[in-house]
Every structure is written in C-alpha cells, then in structure tokens.
Short mmCIF file of C-alpha atoms in Angstrom, two decimals:
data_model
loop_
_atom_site.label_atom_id
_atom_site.label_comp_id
_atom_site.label_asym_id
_atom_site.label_seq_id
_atom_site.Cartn_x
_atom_site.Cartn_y
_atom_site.Cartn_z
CA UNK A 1 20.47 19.56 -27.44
CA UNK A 2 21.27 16.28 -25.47
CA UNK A 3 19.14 15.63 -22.31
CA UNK A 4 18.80 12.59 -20.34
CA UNK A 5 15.52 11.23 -20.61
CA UNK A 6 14.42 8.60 -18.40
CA UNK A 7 17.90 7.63 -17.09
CA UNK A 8 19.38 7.83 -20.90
CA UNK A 9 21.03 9.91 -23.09
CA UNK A 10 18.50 11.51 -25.28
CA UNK A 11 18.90 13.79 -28.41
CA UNK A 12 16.08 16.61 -29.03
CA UNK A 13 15.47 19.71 -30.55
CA UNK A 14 12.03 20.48 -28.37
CA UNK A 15 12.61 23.66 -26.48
CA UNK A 16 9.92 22.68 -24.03
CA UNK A 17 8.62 19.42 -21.75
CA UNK A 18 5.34 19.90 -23.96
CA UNK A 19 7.16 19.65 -27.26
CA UNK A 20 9.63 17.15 -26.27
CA UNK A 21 6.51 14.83 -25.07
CA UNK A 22 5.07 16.09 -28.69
CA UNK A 23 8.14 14.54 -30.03
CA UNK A 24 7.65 11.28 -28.36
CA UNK A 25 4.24 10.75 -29.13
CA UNK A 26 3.08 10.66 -26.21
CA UNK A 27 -0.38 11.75 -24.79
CA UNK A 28 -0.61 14.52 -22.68
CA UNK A 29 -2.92 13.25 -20.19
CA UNK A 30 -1.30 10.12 -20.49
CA UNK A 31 2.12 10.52 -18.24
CA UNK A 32 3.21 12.61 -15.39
CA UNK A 33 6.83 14.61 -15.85
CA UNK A 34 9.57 15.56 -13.53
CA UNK A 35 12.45 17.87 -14.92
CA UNK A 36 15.88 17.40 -12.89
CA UNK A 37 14.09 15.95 -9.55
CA UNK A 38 11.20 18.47 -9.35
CA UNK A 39 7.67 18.12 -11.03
CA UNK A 40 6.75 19.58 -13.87
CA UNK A 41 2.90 20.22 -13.34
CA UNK A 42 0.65 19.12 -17.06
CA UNK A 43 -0.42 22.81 -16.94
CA UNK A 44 3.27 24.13 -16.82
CA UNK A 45 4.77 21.35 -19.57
CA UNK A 46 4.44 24.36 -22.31
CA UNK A 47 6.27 27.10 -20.05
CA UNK A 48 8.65 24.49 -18.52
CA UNK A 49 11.84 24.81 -21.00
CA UNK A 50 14.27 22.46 -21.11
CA UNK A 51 18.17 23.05 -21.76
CA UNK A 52 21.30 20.89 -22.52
CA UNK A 53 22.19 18.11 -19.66
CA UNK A 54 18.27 18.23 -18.13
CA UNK A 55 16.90 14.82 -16.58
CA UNK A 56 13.92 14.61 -17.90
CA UNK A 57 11.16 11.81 -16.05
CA UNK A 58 8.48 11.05 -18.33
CA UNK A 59 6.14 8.38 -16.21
CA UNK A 60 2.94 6.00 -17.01
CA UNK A 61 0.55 3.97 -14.98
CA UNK A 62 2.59 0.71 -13.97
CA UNK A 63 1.57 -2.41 -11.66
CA UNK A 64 2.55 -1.99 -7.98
CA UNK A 65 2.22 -3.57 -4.44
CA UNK B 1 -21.53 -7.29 15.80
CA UNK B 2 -23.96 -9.05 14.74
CA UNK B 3 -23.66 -9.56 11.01
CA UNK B 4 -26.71 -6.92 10.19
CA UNK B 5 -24.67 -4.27 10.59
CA UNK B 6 -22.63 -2.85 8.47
CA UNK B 7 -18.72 -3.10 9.30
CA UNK B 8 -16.92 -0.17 7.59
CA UNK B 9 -13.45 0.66 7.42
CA UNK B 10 -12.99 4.55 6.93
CA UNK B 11 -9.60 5.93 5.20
CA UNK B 12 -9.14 9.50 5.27
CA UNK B 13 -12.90 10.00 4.65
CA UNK B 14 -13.48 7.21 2.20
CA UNK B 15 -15.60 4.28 3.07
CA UNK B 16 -15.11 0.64 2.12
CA UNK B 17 -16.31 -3.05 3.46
CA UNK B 18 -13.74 -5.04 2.47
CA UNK B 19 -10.39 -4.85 4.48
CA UNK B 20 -8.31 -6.55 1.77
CA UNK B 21 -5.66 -4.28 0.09
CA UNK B 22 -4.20 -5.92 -2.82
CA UNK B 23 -1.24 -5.26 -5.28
CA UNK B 24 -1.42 -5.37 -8.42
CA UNK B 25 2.35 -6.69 -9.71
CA UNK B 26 3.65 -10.10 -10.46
CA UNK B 27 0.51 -11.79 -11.32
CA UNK B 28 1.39 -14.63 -14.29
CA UNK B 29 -1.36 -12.54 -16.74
CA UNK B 30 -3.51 -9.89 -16.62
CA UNK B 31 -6.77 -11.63 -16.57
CA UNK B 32 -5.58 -13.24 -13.09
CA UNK B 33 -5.25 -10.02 -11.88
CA UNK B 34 -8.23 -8.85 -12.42
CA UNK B 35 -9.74 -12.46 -11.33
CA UNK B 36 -7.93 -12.27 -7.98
CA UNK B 37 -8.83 -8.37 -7.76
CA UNK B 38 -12.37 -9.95 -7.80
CA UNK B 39 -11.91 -13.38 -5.79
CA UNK B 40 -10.66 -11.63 -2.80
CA UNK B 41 -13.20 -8.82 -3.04
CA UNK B 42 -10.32 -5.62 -3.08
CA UNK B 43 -12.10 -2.32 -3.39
CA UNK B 44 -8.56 -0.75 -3.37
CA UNK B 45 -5.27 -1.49 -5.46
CA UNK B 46 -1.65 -0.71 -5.46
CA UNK B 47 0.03 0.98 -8.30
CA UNK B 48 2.94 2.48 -9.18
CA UNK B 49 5.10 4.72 -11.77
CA UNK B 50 6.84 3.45 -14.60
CA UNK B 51 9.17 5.43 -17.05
CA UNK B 52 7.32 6.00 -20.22
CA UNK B 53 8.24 3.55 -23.13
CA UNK B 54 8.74 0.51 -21.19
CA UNK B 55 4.88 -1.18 -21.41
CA UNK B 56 1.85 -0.62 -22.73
CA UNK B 57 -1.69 0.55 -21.52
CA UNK B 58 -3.34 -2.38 -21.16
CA UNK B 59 -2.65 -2.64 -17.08
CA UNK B 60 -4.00 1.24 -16.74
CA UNK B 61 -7.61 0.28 -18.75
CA UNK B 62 -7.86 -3.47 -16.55
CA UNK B 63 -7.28 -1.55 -13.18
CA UNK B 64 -10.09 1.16 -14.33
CA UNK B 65 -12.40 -1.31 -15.35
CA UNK B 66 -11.79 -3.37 -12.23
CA UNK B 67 -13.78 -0.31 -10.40
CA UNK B 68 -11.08 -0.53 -7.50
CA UNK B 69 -9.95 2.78 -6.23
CA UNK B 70 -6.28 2.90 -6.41
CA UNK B 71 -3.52 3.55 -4.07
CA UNK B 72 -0.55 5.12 -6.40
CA UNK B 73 2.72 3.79 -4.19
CA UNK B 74 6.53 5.47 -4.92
CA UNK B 75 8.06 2.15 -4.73
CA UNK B 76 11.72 2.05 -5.73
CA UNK B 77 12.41 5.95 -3.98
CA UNK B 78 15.58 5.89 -2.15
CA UNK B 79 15.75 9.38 -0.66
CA UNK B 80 12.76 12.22 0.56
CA UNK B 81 12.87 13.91 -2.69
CA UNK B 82 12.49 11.27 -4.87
CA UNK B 83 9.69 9.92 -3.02
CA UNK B 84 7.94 13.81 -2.63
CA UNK B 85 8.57 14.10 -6.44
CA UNK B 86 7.07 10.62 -7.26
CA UNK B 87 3.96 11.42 -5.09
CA UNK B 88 3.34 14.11 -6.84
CA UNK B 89 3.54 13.05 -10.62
CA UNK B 90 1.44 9.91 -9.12
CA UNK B 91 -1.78 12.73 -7.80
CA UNK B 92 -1.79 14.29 -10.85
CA UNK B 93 -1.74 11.10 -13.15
CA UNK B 94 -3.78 8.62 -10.83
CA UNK B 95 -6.33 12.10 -9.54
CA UNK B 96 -6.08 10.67 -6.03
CA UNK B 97 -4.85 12.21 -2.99
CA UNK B 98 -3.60 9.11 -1.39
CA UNK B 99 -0.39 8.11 -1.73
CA UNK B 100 1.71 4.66 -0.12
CA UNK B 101 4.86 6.48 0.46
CA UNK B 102 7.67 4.40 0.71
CA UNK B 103 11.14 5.60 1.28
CA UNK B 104 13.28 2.47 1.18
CA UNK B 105 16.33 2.63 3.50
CA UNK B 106 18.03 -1.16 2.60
CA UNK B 107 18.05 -2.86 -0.62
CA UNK B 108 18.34 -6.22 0.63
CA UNK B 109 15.39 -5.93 3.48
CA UNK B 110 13.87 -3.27 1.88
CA UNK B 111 13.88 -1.62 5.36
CA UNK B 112 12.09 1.43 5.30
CA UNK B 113 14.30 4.61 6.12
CA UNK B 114 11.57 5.82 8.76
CA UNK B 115 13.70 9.11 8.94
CA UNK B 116 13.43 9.85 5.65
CA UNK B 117 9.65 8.53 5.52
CA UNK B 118 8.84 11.00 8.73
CA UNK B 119 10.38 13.88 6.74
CA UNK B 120 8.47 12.94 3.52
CA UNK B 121 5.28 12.28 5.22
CA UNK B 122 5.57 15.95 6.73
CA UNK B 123 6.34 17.37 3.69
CA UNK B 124 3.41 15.87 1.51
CA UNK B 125 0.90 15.82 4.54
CA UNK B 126 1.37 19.73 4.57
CA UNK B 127 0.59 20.22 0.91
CA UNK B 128 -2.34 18.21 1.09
CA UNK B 129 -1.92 14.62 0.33
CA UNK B 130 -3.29 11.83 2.23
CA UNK B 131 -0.92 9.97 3.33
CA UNK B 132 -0.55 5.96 4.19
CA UNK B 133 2.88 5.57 5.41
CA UNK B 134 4.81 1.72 4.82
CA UNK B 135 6.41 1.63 8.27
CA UNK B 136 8.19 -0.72 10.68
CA UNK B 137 6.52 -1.69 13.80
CA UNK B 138 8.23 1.26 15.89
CA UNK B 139 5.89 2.53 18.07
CA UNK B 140 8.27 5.86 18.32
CA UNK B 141 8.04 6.26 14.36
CA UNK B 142 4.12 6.00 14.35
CA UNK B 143 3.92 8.53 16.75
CA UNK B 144 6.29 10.67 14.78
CA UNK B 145 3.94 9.77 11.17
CA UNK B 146 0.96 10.80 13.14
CA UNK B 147 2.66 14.04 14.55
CA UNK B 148 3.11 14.65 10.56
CA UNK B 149 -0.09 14.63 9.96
CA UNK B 150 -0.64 10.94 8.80
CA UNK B 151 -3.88 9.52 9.95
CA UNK B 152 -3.40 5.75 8.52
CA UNK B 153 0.11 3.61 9.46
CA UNK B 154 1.36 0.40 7.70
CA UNK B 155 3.31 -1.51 9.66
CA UNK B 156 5.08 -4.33 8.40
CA UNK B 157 4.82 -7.60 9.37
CA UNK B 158 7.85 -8.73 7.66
CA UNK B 159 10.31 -7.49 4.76
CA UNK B 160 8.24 -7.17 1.64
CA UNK B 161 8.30 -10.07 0.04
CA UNK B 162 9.05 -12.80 2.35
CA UNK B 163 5.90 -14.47 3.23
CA UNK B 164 7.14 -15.02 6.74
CA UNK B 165 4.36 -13.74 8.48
CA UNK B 166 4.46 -11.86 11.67
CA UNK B 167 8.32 -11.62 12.71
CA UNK B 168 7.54 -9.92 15.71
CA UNK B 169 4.18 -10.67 17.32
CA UNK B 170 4.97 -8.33 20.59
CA UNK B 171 5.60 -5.46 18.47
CA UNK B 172 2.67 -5.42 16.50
CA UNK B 173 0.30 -6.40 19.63
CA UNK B 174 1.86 -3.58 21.36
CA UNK B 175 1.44 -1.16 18.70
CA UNK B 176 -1.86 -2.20 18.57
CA UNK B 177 -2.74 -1.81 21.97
CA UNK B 178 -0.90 1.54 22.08
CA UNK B 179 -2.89 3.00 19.68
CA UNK B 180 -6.82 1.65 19.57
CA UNK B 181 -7.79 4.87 17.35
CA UNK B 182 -5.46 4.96 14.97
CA UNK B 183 -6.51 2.84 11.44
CA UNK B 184 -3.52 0.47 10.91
CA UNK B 185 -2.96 -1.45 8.07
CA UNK B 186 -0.22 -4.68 7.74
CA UNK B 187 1.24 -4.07 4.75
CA UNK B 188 3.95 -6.71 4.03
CA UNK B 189 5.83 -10.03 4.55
CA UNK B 190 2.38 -12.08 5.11
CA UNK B 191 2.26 -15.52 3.48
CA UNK B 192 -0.78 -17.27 4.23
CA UNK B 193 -4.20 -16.80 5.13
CA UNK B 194 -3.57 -17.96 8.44
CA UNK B 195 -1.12 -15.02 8.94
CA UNK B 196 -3.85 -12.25 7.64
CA UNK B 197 -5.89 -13.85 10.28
CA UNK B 198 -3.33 -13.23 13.04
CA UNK B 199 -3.38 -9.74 12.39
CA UNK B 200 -6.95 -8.88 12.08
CA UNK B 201 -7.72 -10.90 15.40
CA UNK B 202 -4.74 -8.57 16.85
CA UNK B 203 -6.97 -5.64 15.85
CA UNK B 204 -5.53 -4.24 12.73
CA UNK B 205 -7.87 -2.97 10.69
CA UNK B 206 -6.95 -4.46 7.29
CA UNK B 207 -4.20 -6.14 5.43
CA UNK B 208 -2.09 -5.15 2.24
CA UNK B 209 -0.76 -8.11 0.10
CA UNK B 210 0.67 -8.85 -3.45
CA UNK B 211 3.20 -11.73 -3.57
CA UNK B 212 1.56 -14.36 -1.69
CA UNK B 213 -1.15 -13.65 -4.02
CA UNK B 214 0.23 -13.28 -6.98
CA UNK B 215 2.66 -15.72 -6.64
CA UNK B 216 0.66 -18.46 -4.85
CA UNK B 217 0.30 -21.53 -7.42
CA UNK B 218 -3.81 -20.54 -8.06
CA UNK B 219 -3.38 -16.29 -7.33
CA UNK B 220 -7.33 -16.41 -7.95
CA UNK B 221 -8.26 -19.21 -5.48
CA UNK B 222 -5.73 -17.28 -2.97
CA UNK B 223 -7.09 -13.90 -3.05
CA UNK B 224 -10.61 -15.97 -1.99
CA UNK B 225 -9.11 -17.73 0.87
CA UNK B 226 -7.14 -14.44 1.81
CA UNK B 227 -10.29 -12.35 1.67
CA UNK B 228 -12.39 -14.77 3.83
CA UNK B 229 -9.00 -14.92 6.20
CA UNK B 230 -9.24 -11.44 6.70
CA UNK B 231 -13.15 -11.30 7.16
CA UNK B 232 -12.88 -14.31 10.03
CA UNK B 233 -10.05 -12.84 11.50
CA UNK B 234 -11.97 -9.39 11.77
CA UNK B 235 -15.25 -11.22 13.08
CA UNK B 236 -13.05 -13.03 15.81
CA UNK B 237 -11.65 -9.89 16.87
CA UNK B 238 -15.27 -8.30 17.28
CA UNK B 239 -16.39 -11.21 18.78
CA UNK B 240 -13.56 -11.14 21.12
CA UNK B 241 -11.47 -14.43 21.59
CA UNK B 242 -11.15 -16.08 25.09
CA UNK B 243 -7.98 -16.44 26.76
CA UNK B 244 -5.85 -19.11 26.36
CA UNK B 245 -5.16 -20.72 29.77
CA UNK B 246 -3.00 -23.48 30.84
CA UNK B 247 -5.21 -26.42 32.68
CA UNK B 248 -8.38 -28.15 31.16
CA UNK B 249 -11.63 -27.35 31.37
CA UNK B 250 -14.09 -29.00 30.54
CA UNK B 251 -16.81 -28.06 28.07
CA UNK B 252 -19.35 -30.37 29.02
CA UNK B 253 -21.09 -29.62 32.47
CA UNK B 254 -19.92 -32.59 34.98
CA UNK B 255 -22.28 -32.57 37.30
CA UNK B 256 -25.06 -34.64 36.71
CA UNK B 257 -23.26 -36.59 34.06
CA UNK B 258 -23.01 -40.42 34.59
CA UNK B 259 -20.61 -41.68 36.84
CA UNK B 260 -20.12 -38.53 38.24
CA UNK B 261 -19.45 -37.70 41.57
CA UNK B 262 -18.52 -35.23 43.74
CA UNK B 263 -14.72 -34.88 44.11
#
C-alpha cells in the first residue's frame, strides 16, 4: 500500500496508524498523528485504519516562537 | 505598588510573575536556550510541531527540564483546518490546553488571516482549549476573538521577525485603552529592550519574543536586559508616568533661591 507520510511518498504494509508508527519505530507517547487533515486521537491509532493514497502526519516536539 | 506585593499576571487561571514570554527557535545551541530561558526569567515557552524524523529529542528533554510551562504554537498553518488539526495533535502531545493559534494569511508579512483565526479560535474555544490568539492590532478583530471565547489577545507590534518595534503606536494605545480588562500580550516584531518597555508602560500585560533574543549577538545577556525591560516598563506603568508637556519647568523650587526675584 503507498501512503503519503509526512508530505512523501511512503510504502507500508501496516493496516493501522498504530502499526504503521510500529513500523517506524516510533514511540507511542512520543508523537501526535493526523490521518488526511483530521486527528487521529493516541487511543484511536489501533482502530484508525489506513488505506492506499492516505496522508498520514506523524509529529514530535519541535522549537517554536 | 509598592514592591511588597506580589504582581501576578493570570492566564486562563494560571498564575505567573514574570511577564516575559519567550520562544524557543533559532538560538545558536541548545545550552543558550536554556541560558536565556533562565537570564530573562521565562516561566512560559513557545513550541511547536515538527514532522517526525527530522530531529532528535534532545530540545523536548531541555524544555522539560527548564521547568517552563509551554505554549504549543501551530506556526506554519495556512488555513482553519490545519491550524484546528495542529492544535489538537499539540494538547494531546504537549498535555496543555493552551494553544498560540496562528493562522498565517501572507507569506511575506506573515500577516495573520484574522478571518480565518476568528473562525479557528471559535472552533477550538468551543471544544475546550484555551486559547491565545497572534492577532493584528484591530480593535474590531479582538472584539470578534473575545466574542469566540478567547480571554487572552496578542497583538502584534510588528511582522514577526522584524525587530522594528511598535509600527503603529496609536493602534496599540488605543487597543489598550479600549480594553483595560482584557490580558494582552505583544507578541511580535519587537527588537530591543527599549521597545518591550514601550509596551508594558502602554499597559500590556506582557511581551512574547524569540528573534531579538535568539538572534541578538549574546541571546543570554539579551533575555536579561529584555526581562528587566519588561519589569521597568511594568513598574512605570503602575507607577504611572507624568505627562509630557511642552514648556519648562523647573524642578528646583525658585523661590527663595539666590538671585531670585519675583517676576
């Protein structure tokens, strides 16, 4: 299945936002998600599913002003 | 006031002393951040969002351990649903109701689109989020934030960025005087101390700044001399300024002086 994660074409085979962010390595508590625009709640990653052509945000602390 | 007691500045139920806001980005290392963070005596921080894979943790663990509360911002969001979605992933991953939205209307000024930021701040006021709006200095768009439910402004002072100070000092005096209750912050476009100053003896009730810290030559040495800018300039306004008037007066008493006589 191709998605586009974070603004780029992304190849997966995770069903779900919580097994694609498996597949990344990344820690759960870690990021916050957004699946085509809306967010994806942590508690909802494992019932969120994801399909061919989703944007997928995947989003960490970063500095601002 | 009087200096023994204690000058607070309340934000949606929080309580802090110090009235300097400070961002967090473009500091030359992380250790200056965290220096300035302390020099200027922030209890609150910007952040922002970053898509995953592009940095490290390192920033995340300095900001915790600075003990600052932080102010998650949706920088970069060009349209009301970006900057609703943003504020949300930001609540969940930063566990703080307050958010700096910013809905950014210009790319060169980085105008704010205060349509779209009325519309956004109605949206996330209503599901709960505490909301500190990065405005102009349009007294019709505060009233419109504040009929959405926000109960802090930021007004501008200038485009983010530019250091120019305050571009228009009517505006802001105005805005000021047209609404005594409501907490105002600057947030933007100040350079120097001297401009922090100008706002707090206008009345505002604190200032928001990254570049001319973390840009200025010594950030560290900066954030000191903005922080004590920002303390004079809210001790002047307590203390009330005199007028400025056109003809001399004198300070010393006349009569009885030597010399003197009566005119």
């Amino acid at each position: 299945m191709r998605i586009v994660l974070n603004g780029k074409a992304h190849e997966t085979g995770a069903l779900t936002l919580a097994a694609l962010l498996e597949e990344m390595g990344v820690g759960e508590n870690r990021v916050a998600t957004a699946v085509n625009g809306r967010f994806a709640p942590r508690p909802m990653r494992a019932a969120t599913p994801l399909s061919d052509g989703d944007a997928v945000e995947v989003v960490s602390p970063m500095e601002g002003g | 006031m009087d200096g023994s007691s204690p000058d607070r500045l309340v934000l949606y139920g929080e309580t802090v002393v110090s009235r300097l806001l400070l961002g967090t980005a473009q500091y030359p290392s992380p250790d200056r951040l965290a220096r300035a963070v302390a020099a200027g005596g922030a209890e609150i921080v910007t952040v922002s969002l970053r898509r995953e894979g592009t940095g490290g943790t390192a920033f995340w663990e300095l900001v915790r351990a600075s003990g600052a509360r932080v102010l998650p911002n949706t920088a970069g969001c060009r349209s009301v649903s970006e900057a609703v979605t943003t504020a949300h992933m930001a609540r969940e991953l930063f566990e703080t109701p307050w958010i700096k939205l910013e809905v950014i209307g210009d790319d060169d000024t980085l105008q704010p689109d205060v349509f779209g930021l009325v519309e956004a701040a109605r949206i996330l006021c209503a599901e709960g989020f505490e909301v500190f709006p990065y405005t102009t200095d349009d007294l019709g768009v505060a009233n419109r934030l504040l009929d959405a439910g926000c109960r802090v402004l930021m007004p501008w002072a200038a485009p983010i960025g530019t250091g120019q100070g305050v571009s228009d000092p009517y505006a802001l005096r105005s805005l000021r005087a047209r609404l005594p209750e409501v907490v105002m912050i600057v947030d933007a476009g100040l350079g120097r101390p001297s401009h922090a100053a100008e706002v707090m003896e206008m009345g505002y009730d604190a200032v928001l700044l990254n570049t001319a810290v973390a840009k200025a030559g010594d950030p560290v040495a900066m954030a000191r001399a903005f922080g004590l800018a920002v303390e004079a300039g809210r001790l002047a306004h307590l203390a009330r300024a005199i007028e400025a008037r056109d003809m001399a007066a004198p300070s010393t008493p006349v009569a009885g002086t030597p010399f003197w006589t009566d005119p």
